[in-house]
Short mmCIF file of C-alpha atoms and ligand atoms in Angstrom, two decimals:
data_model
loop_
_atom_site.label_atom_id
_atom_site.label_comp_id
_atom_site.label_asym_id
_atom_site.label_seq_id
_atom_site.Cartn_x
_atom_site.Cartn_y
_atom_site.Cartn_z
CA MET E 1 -26.35 1.32 23.60
CA ALA E 2 -27.68 -2.06 22.35
CA LYS E 3 -25.46 -3.55 20.26
CA ARG E 4 -25.94 -5.50 17.35
CA ILE E 5 -24.13 -8.87 16.18
CA LEU E 6 -22.35 -8.57 12.57
CA GLU E 7 -21.32 -10.82 10.03
CA PRO E 8 -18.11 -11.74 10.89
CA ASN E 9 -15.27 -8.91 8.87
CA THR E 10 -12.25 -7.31 10.10
CA THR E 11 -13.01 -4.14 11.65
CA LEU E 12 -9.89 -1.88 13.05
CA TYR E 13 -9.97 1.51 13.79
CA PRO E 14 -7.58 3.13 12.06
CA VAL E 15 -6.94 1.47 9.77
CA ALA E 16 -3.66 2.12 7.77
CA VAL E 17 -4.20 2.19 3.50
CA VAL E 18 -0.56 2.47 2.11
CA LEU E 19 1.23 2.42 -0.99
CA VAL E 20 3.06 -0.98 -1.88
CA THR E 21 5.39 -0.85 -5.09
CA THR E 22 7.09 -4.25 -5.89
CA GLY E 23 7.95 -6.45 -9.07
CA GLY E 24 11.69 -4.95 -9.12
CA ASP E 25 13.31 -3.04 -11.83
CA LYS E 26 9.67 -3.63 -13.81
CA PRO E 27 7.70 -2.13 -10.94
CA ASN E 28 3.71 -1.62 -10.18
CA VAL E 29 2.20 0.40 -6.94
CA PHE E 30 -1.17 -1.05 -5.47
CA THR E 31 -2.84 0.51 -2.72
CA CYS E 32 -3.45 -1.91 0.11
CA ASN E 33 -5.31 -1.83 3.68
CA ARG E 34 -4.75 -5.27 4.69
CA ILE E 35 -1.30 -4.60 6.50
CA ALA E 36 0.42 -5.29 9.92
CA SER E 37 3.72 -5.07 11.91
CA VAL E 38 3.67 -8.66 13.02
CA SER E 39 7.45 -8.52 14.26
CA ALA E 40 10.02 -6.09 16.15
CA GLU E 41 13.78 -7.70 16.50
CA PRO E 42 13.78 -8.67 13.56
CA PRO E 43 11.24 -5.57 12.24
CA ARG E 44 8.44 -7.23 9.97
CA LEU E 45 5.41 -5.84 8.01
CA ALA E 46 2.58 -8.38 6.81
CA ILE E 47 0.49 -7.77 3.86
CA ALA E 48 -2.20 -9.85 2.64
CA VAL E 49 -2.74 -9.50 -1.78
CA ARG E 50 -5.73 -11.61 -3.20
CA PRO E 51 -3.99 -14.06 -5.79
CA ASN E 52 -5.77 -11.98 -8.61
CA ARG E 53 -4.40 -8.82 -8.07
CA TYR E 54 -1.16 -8.45 -10.48
CA SER E 55 0.82 -7.39 -7.94
CA HIS E 56 0.24 -11.04 -6.14
CA ALA E 57 2.25 -12.26 -9.69
CA LEU E 58 4.75 -9.73 -8.83
CA LEU E 59 5.35 -10.16 -5.18
CA ARG E 60 6.12 -14.08 -6.21
CA ALA E 61 8.44 -13.28 -8.65
CA SER E 62 10.74 -10.27 -7.08
CA ARG E 63 10.19 -11.14 -3.54
CA GLU E 64 10.22 -7.69 -2.59
CA PHE E 65 8.48 -4.63 -2.05
CA VAL E 66 8.14 -1.03 -0.58
CA VAL E 67 5.29 0.07 2.00
CA ASN E 68 4.80 4.19 0.97
CA LEU E 69 2.75 5.81 3.59
CA PRO E 70 0.36 8.36 1.40
CA THR E 71 -0.70 11.94 2.93
CA PRO E 72 -4.14 13.18 2.55
CA ALA E 73 -2.84 14.85 -0.74
CA GLN E 74 -2.54 11.79 -2.23
CA GLN E 75 -6.35 10.19 -1.51
CA THR E 76 -6.90 10.55 -5.21
CA LEU E 77 -3.96 8.94 -6.22
CA SER E 78 -4.73 5.56 -3.75
CA ASP E 79 -8.38 5.58 -5.02
CA PHE E 80 -6.41 5.65 -8.82
CA VAL E 81 -3.75 2.60 -7.88
CA GLY E 82 -6.72 0.79 -5.96
CA VAL E 83 -9.17 0.12 -8.74
CA VAL E 84 -7.08 -0.10 -12.00
CA THR E 85 -4.46 -3.06 -12.50
CA GLY E 86 -1.06 -2.70 -13.37
CA ARG E 87 -2.05 -6.18 -15.63
CA GLU E 88 -3.77 -3.65 -18.26
CA GLU E 89 -1.88 0.03 -17.31
CA ASP E 90 1.46 1.60 -16.23
CA LYS E 91 -0.08 3.57 -13.37
CA ILE E 92 3.21 4.55 -12.44
CA ALA E 93 3.55 6.22 -15.87
CA THR E 94 -0.71 8.10 -16.13
CA ALA E 95 -0.23 9.41 -12.52
CA LYS E 96 3.39 10.37 -13.59
CA LEU E 97 4.62 9.17 -10.02
CA LYS E 98 8.16 10.21 -9.06
CA LEU E 99 10.87 6.87 -8.58
CA GLU E 100 13.82 6.85 -6.03
CA PRO E 101 16.16 3.94 -6.24
CA ALA E 102 15.87 2.18 -2.86
CA THR E 103 19.15 0.87 -0.94
CA LYS E 104 18.86 -2.85 -0.47
CA ILE E 105 16.08 -3.93 -3.03
CA LYS E 106 15.30 -3.13 -6.45
CA THR E 107 11.72 -2.30 -5.92
CA PRO E 108 12.29 1.64 -6.19
CA LEU E 109 10.20 4.16 -4.01
CA LEU E 110 7.85 6.58 -4.07
CA ALA E 111 9.56 9.35 -4.47
CA ASP E 112 6.56 11.67 -2.80
CA CYS E 113 5.73 9.42 -0.20
CA PRO E 114 7.17 11.09 2.96
CA VAL E 115 7.68 7.40 4.95
CA ASN E 116 8.92 4.29 2.62
CA ILE E 117 10.28 1.09 3.76
CA GLU E 118 11.64 -1.50 1.79
CA CYS E 119 11.35 -5.30 2.76
CA SER E 120 12.29 -8.30 1.43
CA VAL E 121 9.66 -11.12 1.43
CA GLU E 122 10.74 -13.99 3.68
CA ARG E 123 7.72 -15.95 3.60
CA ALA E 124 3.96 -16.69 1.92
CA ILE E 125 1.11 -17.82 3.86
CA GLU E 126 -2.43 -18.40 2.11
CA LEU E 127 -4.94 -17.56 3.64
CA ASP E 128 -8.18 -18.95 1.26
CA SER E 129 -8.85 -15.23 0.00
CA HIS E 130 -5.56 -13.93 0.51
CA THR E 131 -1.49 -14.31 0.27
CA LEU E 132 -0.35 -13.11 3.57
CA PHE E 133 3.41 -12.16 2.70
CA ILE E 134 5.46 -11.73 5.46
CA GLY E 135 8.77 -8.28 5.19
CA LEU E 136 11.57 -8.27 6.78
CA VAL E 137 12.05 -4.51 7.24
CA GLN E 138 15.84 -3.79 5.49
CA ALA E 139 15.51 0.13 5.55
CA VAL E 140 12.86 2.89 6.71
CA HIS E 141 13.26 5.90 4.63
CA ALA E 142 11.60 9.25 6.35
CA GLU E 143 11.16 12.51 5.65
CA GLU E 144 13.84 14.90 8.49
CA ASN E 145 10.64 16.79 9.99
CA LEU E 146 9.21 13.88 10.76
CA LEU E 147 10.74 12.53 13.11
CA ASP E 148 10.83 13.80 16.76
CA ALA E 149 12.94 13.49 19.64
CA ASN E 150 13.53 10.07 19.38
CA GLY E 151 13.99 9.72 15.56
CA ASP E 152 11.22 7.79 15.46
CA VAL E 153 8.43 8.35 12.73
CA ASP E 154 5.73 10.92 13.97
CA VAL E 155 3.42 10.69 10.56
CA ALA E 156 0.90 12.76 12.06
CA ARG E 157 3.37 15.55 13.00
CA ALA E 158 3.08 16.60 9.13
CA HIS E 159 0.68 14.77 7.53
CA GLY E 160 -1.51 12.37 8.88
CA LEU E 161 -3.27 9.53 7.34
CA VAL E 162 -4.82 9.59 3.55
CA TYR E 163 -8.37 8.65 4.02
CA ALA E 164 -9.22 9.61 7.80
CA CYS E 165 -9.88 6.70 9.93
CA GLY E 166 -9.29 3.89 6.68
CA THR E 167 -11.35 1.39 5.57
CA VAL E 168 -12.33 -2.16 6.03
CA ARG E 169 -12.94 -2.99 2.53
CA GLU E 170 -10.98 -2.66 -0.34
CA ARG E 171 -11.88 -0.28 -2.04
CA PRO E 172 -12.05 3.57 -1.96
CA THR E 173 -14.03 4.84 0.88
CA ALA E 174 -16.78 7.35 -1.64
CA LYS E 175 -18.19 6.14 -5.08
CA ILE E 176 -15.42 6.92 -7.99
CA ASN E 177 -15.01 6.50 -11.44
CA THR E 178 -12.15 5.55 -12.83
CA ASP E 179 -12.25 7.22 -16.28
CA ASP E 180 -12.39 10.49 -13.91
CA LEU E 181 -9.17 9.52 -11.82
CA ARG E 182 -7.55 9.08 -14.59
CA ARG E 183 -8.25 12.15 -15.84
CA MET E 184 -7.42 13.70 -12.97
CA MET E 185 -3.95 11.66 -12.71
CA LYS E 186 -3.14 12.78 -15.68
CA GLY E 187 -3.93 16.41 -14.93
CA GLU E 188 -6.51 16.95 -17.33
C1 FMN Q 201 -8.62 1.53 -0.16
C2 FMN Q 201 -8.23 0.63 -0.51
C3 FMN Q 201 -7.55 -0.92 -0.07
C4 FMN Q 201 -6.99 -1.84 0.09
N1 FMN Q 201 -6.34 -3.03 -0.03
C5 FMN Q 201 -6.14 -4.19 -0.73
C6 FMN Q 201 -5.22 -5.14 0.35
O1 FMN Q 201 -4.95 -4.95 1.48
N2 FMN Q 201 -5.08 -6.40 -0.52
C7 FMN Q 201 -5.35 -6.54 -2.05
O2 FMN Q 201 -5.47 -7.67 -2.15
N3 FMN Q 201 -5.87 -5.43 -2.51
C8 FMN Q 201 -6.66 -4.10 -1.99
N4 FMN Q 201 -6.98 -3.37 -2.68
C9 FMN Q 201 -7.40 -3.49 -4.10
C10 FMN Q 201 -6.10 -3.15 -4.82
O3 FMN Q 201 -5.16 -2.01 -4.77
C11 FMN Q 201 -6.18 -2.83 -6.33
O4 FMN Q 201 -7.79 -4.83 -6.69
C12 FMN Q 201 -5.53 -2.79 -7.57
O5 FMN Q 201 -6.17 -2.59 -8.52
C13 FMN Q 201 -4.61 -3.49 -7.90
O6 FMN Q 201 -3.76 -3.27 -8.50
P1 FMN Q 201 -2.72 -4.62 -9.37
O7 FMN Q 201 -3.69 -4.83 -9.84
O8 FMN Q 201 -1.86 -3.47 -10.18
O9 FMN Q 201 -1.68 -5.62 -7.94
C14 FMN Q 201 -7.06 -2.45 -2.08
C15 FMN Q 201 -7.85 -1.09 -2.67
C16 FMN Q 201 -8.60 -0.15 -1.95
C17 FMN Q 201 -8.65 1.50 -2.26
#
């Protein structure tokens, strides 16, 4: 098969899409697909965030975040918190998200996500369009039914990935109307 040379981008497959809470005791949530596992001993996750996001300021100030893994049933939620900014709206209130206290940091977990990973920001690296926040993993919460025989999390067991294969762009896969999303979140 002939190949085409495309403009440089970050095409990968699959792409994880996660919901990141940050901000300590005044939390906000946003959707993030620029996330990577970057070390094992100790475990670190890195997220890349544009400076104009409200979460960027919260990450700088609180120096902590939680990576919450959404289920396919949470796609509308992932769209909503990925297009609306916490600077203008309390997304946690609109979406009636249940929060749970973390064990090692102040930023709460999203109770309805089956896996939550508490991280403290170790360093931040400027990468032109984004800041890469390197997070030291402090604790992992996982629903018991997701654990395999080795005690490791196997997300595919119960839920699979939100957005199926993910997206290389920082936006929902479908063309989406923000007001419709808000109405769905409010259950209207
Ligand atoms: C699927 C998806 C993936 C996204 N990934 C990122 C990302 O990796 N980094 C980023 O800065 N924004 C990303 N965004 C955009 C933010 O989630 C969006 O701008 C959000 O409204 C920011 O919220 P905040 O201003 O409350 O922080 C993504 C959005 C979607 C829908």
